[in-house]
XYZ file of C-alpha atoms in Angstrom:
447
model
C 105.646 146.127 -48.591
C 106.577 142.916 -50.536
C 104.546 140.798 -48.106
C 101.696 142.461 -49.161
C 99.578 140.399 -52.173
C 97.445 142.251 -54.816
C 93.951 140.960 -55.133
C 94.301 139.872 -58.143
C 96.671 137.235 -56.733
C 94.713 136.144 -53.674
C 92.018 135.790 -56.295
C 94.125 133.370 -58.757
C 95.936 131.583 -56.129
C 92.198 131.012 -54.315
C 91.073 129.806 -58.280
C 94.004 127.423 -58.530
C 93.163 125.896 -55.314
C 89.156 125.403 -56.375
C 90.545 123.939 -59.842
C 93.139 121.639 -58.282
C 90.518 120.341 -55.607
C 88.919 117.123 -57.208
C 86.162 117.089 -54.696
C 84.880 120.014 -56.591
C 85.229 119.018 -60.425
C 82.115 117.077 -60.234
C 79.714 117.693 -57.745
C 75.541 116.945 -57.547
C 73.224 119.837 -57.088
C 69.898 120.000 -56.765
C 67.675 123.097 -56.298
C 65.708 126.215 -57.368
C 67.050 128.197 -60.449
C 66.471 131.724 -59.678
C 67.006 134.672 -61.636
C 67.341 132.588 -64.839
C 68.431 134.566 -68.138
C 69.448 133.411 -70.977
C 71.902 135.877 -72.721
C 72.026 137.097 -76.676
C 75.180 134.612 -76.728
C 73.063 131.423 -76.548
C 74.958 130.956 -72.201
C 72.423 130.610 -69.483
C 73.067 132.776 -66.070
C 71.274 131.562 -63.055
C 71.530 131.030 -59.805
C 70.666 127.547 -57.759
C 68.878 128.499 -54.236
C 67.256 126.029 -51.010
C 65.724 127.735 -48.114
C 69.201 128.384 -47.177
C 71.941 129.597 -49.755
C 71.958 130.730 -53.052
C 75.024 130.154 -55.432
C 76.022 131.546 -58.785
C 75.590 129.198 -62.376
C 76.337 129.501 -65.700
C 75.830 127.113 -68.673
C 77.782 127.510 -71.724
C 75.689 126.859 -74.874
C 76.888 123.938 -76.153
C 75.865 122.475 -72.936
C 72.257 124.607 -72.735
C 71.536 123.368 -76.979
C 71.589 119.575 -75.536
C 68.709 119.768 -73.195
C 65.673 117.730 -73.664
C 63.476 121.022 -71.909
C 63.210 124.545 -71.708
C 64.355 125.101 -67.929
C 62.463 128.391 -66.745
C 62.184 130.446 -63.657
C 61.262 128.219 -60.546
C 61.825 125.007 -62.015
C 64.074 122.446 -59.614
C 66.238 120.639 -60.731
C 69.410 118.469 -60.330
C 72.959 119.338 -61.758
C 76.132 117.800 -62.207
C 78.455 120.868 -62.084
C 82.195 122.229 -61.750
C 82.947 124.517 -58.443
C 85.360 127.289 -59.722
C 86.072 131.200 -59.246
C 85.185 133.826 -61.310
C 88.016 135.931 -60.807
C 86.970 139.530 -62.316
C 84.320 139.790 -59.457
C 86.658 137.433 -57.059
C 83.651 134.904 -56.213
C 82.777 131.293 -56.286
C 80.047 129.896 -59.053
C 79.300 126.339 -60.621
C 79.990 125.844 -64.198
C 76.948 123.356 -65.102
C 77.297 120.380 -67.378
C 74.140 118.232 -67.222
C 70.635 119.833 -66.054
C 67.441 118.050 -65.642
C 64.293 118.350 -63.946
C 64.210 116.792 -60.579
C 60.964 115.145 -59.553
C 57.677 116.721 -60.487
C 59.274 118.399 -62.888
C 60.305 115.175 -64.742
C 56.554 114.467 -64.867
C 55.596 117.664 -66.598
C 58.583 116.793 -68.819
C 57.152 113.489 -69.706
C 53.953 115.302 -70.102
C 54.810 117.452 -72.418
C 57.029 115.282 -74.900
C 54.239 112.448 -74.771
C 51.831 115.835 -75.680
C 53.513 116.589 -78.130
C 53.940 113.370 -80.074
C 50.883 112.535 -79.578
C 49.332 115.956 -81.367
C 51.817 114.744 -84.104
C 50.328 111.068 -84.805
C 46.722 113.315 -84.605
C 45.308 112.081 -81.325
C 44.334 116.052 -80.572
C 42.952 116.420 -84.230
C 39.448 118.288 -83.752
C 38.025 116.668 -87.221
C 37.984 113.428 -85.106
C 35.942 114.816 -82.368
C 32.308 113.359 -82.085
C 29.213 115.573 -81.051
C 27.320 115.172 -77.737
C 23.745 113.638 -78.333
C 21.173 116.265 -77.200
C 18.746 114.440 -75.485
C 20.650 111.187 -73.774
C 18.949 107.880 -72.041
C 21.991 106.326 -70.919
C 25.023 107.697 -69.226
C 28.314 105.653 -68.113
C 29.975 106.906 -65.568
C 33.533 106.052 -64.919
C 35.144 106.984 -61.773
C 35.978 106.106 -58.656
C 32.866 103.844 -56.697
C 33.422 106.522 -53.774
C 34.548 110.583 -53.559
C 33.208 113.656 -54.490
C 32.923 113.555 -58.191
C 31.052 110.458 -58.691
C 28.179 112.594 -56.107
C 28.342 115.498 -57.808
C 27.874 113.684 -61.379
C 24.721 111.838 -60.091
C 23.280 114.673 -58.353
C 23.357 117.287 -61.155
C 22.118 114.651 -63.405
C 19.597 113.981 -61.193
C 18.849 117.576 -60.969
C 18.667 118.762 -64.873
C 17.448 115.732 -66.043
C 16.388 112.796 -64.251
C 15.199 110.783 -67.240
C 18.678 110.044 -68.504
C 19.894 106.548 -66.847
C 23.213 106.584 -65.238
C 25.587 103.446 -65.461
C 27.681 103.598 -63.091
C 31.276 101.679 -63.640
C 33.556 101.369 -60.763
C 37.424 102.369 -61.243
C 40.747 102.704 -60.225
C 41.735 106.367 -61.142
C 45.210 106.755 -59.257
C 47.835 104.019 -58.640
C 50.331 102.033 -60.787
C 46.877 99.619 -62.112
C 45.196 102.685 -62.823
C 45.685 103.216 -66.180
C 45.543 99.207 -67.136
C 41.816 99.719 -65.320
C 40.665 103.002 -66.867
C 41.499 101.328 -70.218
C 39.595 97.929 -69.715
C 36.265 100.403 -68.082
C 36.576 102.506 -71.280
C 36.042 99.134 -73.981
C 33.297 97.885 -71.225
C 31.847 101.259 -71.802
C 31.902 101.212 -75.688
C 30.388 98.034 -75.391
C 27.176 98.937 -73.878
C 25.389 100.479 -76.609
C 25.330 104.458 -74.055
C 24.783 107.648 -75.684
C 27.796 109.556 -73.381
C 30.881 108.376 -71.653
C 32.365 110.327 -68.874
C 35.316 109.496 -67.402
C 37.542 111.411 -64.960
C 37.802 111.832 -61.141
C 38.233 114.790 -58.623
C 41.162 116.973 -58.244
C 44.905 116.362 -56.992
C 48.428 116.865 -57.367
C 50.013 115.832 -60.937
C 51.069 112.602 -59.712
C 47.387 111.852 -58.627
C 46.390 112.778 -61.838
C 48.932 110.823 -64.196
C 46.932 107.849 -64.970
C 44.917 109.986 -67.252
C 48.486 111.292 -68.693
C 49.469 107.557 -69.632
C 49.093 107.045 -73.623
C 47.274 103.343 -73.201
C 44.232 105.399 -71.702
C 44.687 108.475 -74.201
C 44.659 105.722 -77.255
C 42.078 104.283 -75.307
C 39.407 106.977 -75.886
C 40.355 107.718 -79.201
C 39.089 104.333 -80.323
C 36.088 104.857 -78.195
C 33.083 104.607 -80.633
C 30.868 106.408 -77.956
C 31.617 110.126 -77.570
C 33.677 111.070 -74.203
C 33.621 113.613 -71.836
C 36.982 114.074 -69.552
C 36.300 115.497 -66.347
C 39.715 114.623 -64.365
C 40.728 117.092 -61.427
C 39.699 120.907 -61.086
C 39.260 123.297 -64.025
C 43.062 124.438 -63.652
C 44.314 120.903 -63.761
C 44.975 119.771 -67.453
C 45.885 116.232 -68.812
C 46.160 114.337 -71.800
C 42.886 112.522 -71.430
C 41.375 116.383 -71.682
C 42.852 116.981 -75.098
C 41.744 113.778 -76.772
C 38.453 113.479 -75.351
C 35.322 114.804 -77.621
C 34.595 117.618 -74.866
C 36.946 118.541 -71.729
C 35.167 119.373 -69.002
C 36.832 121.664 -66.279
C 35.112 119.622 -63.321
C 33.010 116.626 -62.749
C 29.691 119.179 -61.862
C 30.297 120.661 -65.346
C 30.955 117.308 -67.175
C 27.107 116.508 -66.022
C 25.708 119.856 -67.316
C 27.733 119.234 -70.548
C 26.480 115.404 -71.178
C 22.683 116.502 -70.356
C 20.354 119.338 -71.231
C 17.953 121.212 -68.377
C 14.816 120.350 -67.538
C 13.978 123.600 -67.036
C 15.397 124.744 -70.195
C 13.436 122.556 -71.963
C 10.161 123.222 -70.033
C 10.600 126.469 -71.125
C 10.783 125.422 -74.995
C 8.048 123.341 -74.885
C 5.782 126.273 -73.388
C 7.173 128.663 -75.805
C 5.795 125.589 -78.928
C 2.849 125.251 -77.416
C 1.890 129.068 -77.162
C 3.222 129.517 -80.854
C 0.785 126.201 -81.739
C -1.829 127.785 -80.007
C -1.658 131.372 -82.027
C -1.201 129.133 -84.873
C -4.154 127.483 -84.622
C -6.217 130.302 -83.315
C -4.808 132.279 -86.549
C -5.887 129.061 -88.665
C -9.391 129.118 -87.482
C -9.879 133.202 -87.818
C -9.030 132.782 -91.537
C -10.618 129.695 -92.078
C -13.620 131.620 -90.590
C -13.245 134.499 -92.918
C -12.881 132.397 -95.949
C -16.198 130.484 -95.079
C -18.057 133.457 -94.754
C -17.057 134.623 -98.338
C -18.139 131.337 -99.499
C -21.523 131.758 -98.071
C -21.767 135.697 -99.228
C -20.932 134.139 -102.972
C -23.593 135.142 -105.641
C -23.774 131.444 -106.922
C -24.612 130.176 -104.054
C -27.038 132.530 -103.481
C -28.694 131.726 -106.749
C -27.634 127.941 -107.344
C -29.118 127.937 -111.122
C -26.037 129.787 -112.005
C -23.913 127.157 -111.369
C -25.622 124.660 -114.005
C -27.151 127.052 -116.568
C -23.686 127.213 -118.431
C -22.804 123.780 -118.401
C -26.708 122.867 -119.794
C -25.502 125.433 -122.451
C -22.492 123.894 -123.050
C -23.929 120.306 -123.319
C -26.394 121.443 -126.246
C -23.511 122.771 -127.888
C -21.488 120.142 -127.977
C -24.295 117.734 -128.843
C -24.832 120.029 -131.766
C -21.060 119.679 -132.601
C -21.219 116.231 -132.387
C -23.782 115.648 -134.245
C -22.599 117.675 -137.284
C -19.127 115.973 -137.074
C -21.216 112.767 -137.340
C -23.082 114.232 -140.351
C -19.930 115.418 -141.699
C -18.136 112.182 -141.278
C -20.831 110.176 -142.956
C -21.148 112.814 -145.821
C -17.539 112.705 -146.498
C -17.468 108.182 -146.400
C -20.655 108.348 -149.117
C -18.774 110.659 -151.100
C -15.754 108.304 -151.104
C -18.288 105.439 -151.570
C -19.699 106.991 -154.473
C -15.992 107.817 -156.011
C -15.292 104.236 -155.145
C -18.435 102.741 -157.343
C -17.653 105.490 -160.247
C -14.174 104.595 -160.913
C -15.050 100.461 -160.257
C -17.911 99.481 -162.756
C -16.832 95.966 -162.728
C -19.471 93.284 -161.599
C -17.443 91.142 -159.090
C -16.699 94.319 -157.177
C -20.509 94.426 -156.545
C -20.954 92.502 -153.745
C -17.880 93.733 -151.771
C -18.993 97.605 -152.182
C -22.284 96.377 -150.976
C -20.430 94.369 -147.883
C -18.791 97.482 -147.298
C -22.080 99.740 -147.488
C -23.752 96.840 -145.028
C -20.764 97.035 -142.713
C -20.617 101.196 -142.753
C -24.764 100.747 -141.793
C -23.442 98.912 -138.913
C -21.184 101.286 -137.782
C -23.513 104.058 -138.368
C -25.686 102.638 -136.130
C -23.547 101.363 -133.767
C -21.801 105.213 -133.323
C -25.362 106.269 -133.058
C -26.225 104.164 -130.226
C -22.949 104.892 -128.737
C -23.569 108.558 -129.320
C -27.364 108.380 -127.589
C -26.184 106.298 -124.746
C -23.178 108.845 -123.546
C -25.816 111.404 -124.104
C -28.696 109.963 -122.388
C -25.815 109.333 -119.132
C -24.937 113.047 -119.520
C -28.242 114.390 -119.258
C -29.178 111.859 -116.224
C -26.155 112.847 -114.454
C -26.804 116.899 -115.235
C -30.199 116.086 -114.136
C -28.855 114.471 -110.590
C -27.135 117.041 -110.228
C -29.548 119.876 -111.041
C -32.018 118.132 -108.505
C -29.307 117.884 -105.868
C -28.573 121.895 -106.431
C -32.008 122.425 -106.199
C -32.326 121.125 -103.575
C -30.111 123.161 -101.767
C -31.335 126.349 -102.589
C -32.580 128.847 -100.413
C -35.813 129.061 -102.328
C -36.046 125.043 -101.900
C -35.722 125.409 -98.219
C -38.169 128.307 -97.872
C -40.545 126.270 -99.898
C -40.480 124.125 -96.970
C -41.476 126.954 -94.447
C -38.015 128.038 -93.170
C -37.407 131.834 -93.771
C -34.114 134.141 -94.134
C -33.877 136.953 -91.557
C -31.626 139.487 -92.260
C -30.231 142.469 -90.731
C -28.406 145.447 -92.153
C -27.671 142.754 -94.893
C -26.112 140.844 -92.670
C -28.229 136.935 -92.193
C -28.636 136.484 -88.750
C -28.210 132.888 -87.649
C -28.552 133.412 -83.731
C -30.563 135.113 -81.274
C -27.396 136.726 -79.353
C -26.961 139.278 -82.591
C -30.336 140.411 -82.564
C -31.572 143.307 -79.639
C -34.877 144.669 -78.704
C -35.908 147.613 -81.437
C -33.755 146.160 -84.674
C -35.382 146.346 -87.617
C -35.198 143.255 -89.482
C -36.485 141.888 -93.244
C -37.716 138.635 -93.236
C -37.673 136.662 -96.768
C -40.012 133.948 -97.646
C -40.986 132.008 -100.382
C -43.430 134.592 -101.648
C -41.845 137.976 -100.464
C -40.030 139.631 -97.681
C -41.247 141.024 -94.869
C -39.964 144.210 -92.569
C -40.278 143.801 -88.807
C -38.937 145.321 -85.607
C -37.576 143.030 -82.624
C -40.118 143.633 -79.556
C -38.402 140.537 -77.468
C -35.138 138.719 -77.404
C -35.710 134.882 -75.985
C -32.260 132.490 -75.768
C -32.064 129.461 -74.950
C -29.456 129.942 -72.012
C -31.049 133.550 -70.557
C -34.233 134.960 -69.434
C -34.114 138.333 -72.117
């Protein structure tokens, strides 16, 4: 039975081989992790997989705390790992030392360290982003000369609003001069005095799309004084250029719709203004209308002496007025005069009281004739305008042979309101007379 070994020493004697084979103390992996955890202890479990085989990993966490990414179900990746044997469950596993992304997954680790200092120095910041003008008349357009995008740009243009001018500015949007190119289209762009920038191309894989990830073009359109649209691949596909831009767009076709408004849209607005215009007006007239009619139903009007009667009353009175201020005046100057010659009995002041009476004369009549002159205006201009009210008058125009017909109290002023059997007064100059309609004759029928 001694020949016999336990398990437990196949198991360390198959270990002690693994650790004593120097082939397998460093060895280069790449692959799938699969079934990733990482435990409460800070170690990562995984396992690396191909379309082949699948082999147990572990990281210990002082190794897992010094990488540059947050490795995740799916991800591949390259590792430089130890081959030993775990020997409680008796099987072979990789103790990993180094991990990093392999490939595309170095790209979407570039992408998301450049993201994230980027958002730091305030490229993302929204208080930079600049509004969209409403109503464009030039567009650039910044894509490549041929493909799908720069079509469907043109075409929905075309379609929502075909009075907007395109520019369109040829570039390289995938290659190693790509991003050099997008940036030098970009100051072109800003130097053209357009309303709207879009730049951006169709879809693709990451590495088709990683010209618009390069930070020259991202600083690029932040300096842009023009606002920018970023339309670059398909509305899952997401860059840097997206995030700095003033508006992403998910595709080319929606960049368009975003940069102009819709004819139709706007058809419809204008129709909706001109129908509220139109009630406006329409609204305008009816009470301008109404208000004329109360004009013309006003007494005054009706009897136009009303209108001056007060004012000839008022004019006497303040001619009386100002002729007793006048009288009042001069009254109160003689008494002041006479005061004056009382208390100065001297003989040399003689001839100046008597300068001063001469000059008051002169005044005196010059406020007179001052006085009758404003007067004699007033009453010519009161008597214009009595004349011209007068003249106006009703009983001024039946004077002249024109009559007032009236009916129900309402003045008829056309033939249309008036049918055969109405009874109607007629006022003249003299009287008013009652009638009843026996014909209707218009101008524009045979009644």
């Amino acid at each position: 039975m001694e020949q016999y070994l336990t398990v437990s020493a196949l198991t360390k004697y198959i270990k002690y081989k693994f650790d004593q084979d120097p082939h397998l103390q460093s060895v280069l992996i790449k692959g799938e992790l699969s079934n990733f955890k990482r435990h409460s202890s800070g170690h990562l479990y995984f396992a690396l997989k191909d379309e082949n085989s699948v082999i147990n990993a572990m990281m210990f966490k002082a190794v897992a705390n010094q990488l540059d990414f947050d490795p995740k179900e799916g991800d591949q990746v390259i590792v430089e790992a130890r081959v030993s044997v775990y020997e409680r469950r008796g099987s072979y596993q990789i103790y990993v030392n180094k991990m990093q992304l392999d490939g595309v997954g170095n790209l979407y680790q570039k992408f998301e360290q450049l993201k994230k200092q980027l958002a730091k120095d305030g490229y993302f910041d929204p208080s930079h982003k600049k509004p969209i003008p409403q109503y464009p008349e030039k567009i650039a357009i910044i894509t490549a000369s041929t493909g799908a995008a720069i079509r469907d740009i043109l075409n929905t243009i075309q379609s929502r609003y075909p009075l907007v001018e395109p520019v369109k500015i040829s570039a390289l949007v995938q290659g190693t001069q790509a991003a050099e190119d997008i940036v030098a289209k970009l100051k072109y762009a800003d130097s053209l005095g357009v309303d709207t920038i879009i730049v951006g191309r169709g879809g693709g894989s990451i590495e088709d799309l990683w010209s618009f990830n390069e930070e020259v073009v991202v600083k690029a359109i932040f300096d842009c004084q023009t606002p920018v649209i970023s339309a670059v691949g398909h509305e899952t596909d997401t860059t840097l250029s997206d995030y700095v831009a003033d508006v992403r767009a998910a595709t080319p076709t929606q960049a368009a719709m975003i940069a102009t408004p819709d004819q139709q849209e706007l058809y419809q607005v204008l129709q909706k203004s001109q129908n509220y215009l139109n009630r406006f007006i329409m609204q305008y007239m009816k009470h301008a209308r109404q208000a004329l009619a109360r004009y013309q139903d006003y007494y005054k009007f009706k009897q136009p002496t009303l209108l001056y009667e007060q004012h000839i009353q008022k004019r006497d009175d303040l001619d009386r007025l100002l002729h007793t201020a006048m009288e009042g005046i001069i009254q109160k100057q003689q008494q002041r005069l006479k005061l004056t010659e009382q208390r100065f009995q001297l003989r040399h002041f003689h001839d100046a009281i008597k300068r001063n009476q001469q000059s008051v004369k002169q005044s005196r009549e010059q406020l007179d004739k001052q006085v009758n002159r404003i007067i004699s205006q007033k009453n010519q201009a009161l008597i214009q305008q009595v004349a011209s009210l007068d003249n106006l008058s009703p009983t001024k125009t039946m004077l002249r042979g024109y009559s007032i017909v009236k009916k129900q109290d309402d003045v008829i002023t056309s033939s249309r309101d008036l049918d055969t059997g109405d009874h109607i007064e007629i006022t003249m100059k003299d009287g008013a007379v009652d009638a009843i309609i026996e014909k209707v004759r218009c101008k524009d029928d045979n009644r």
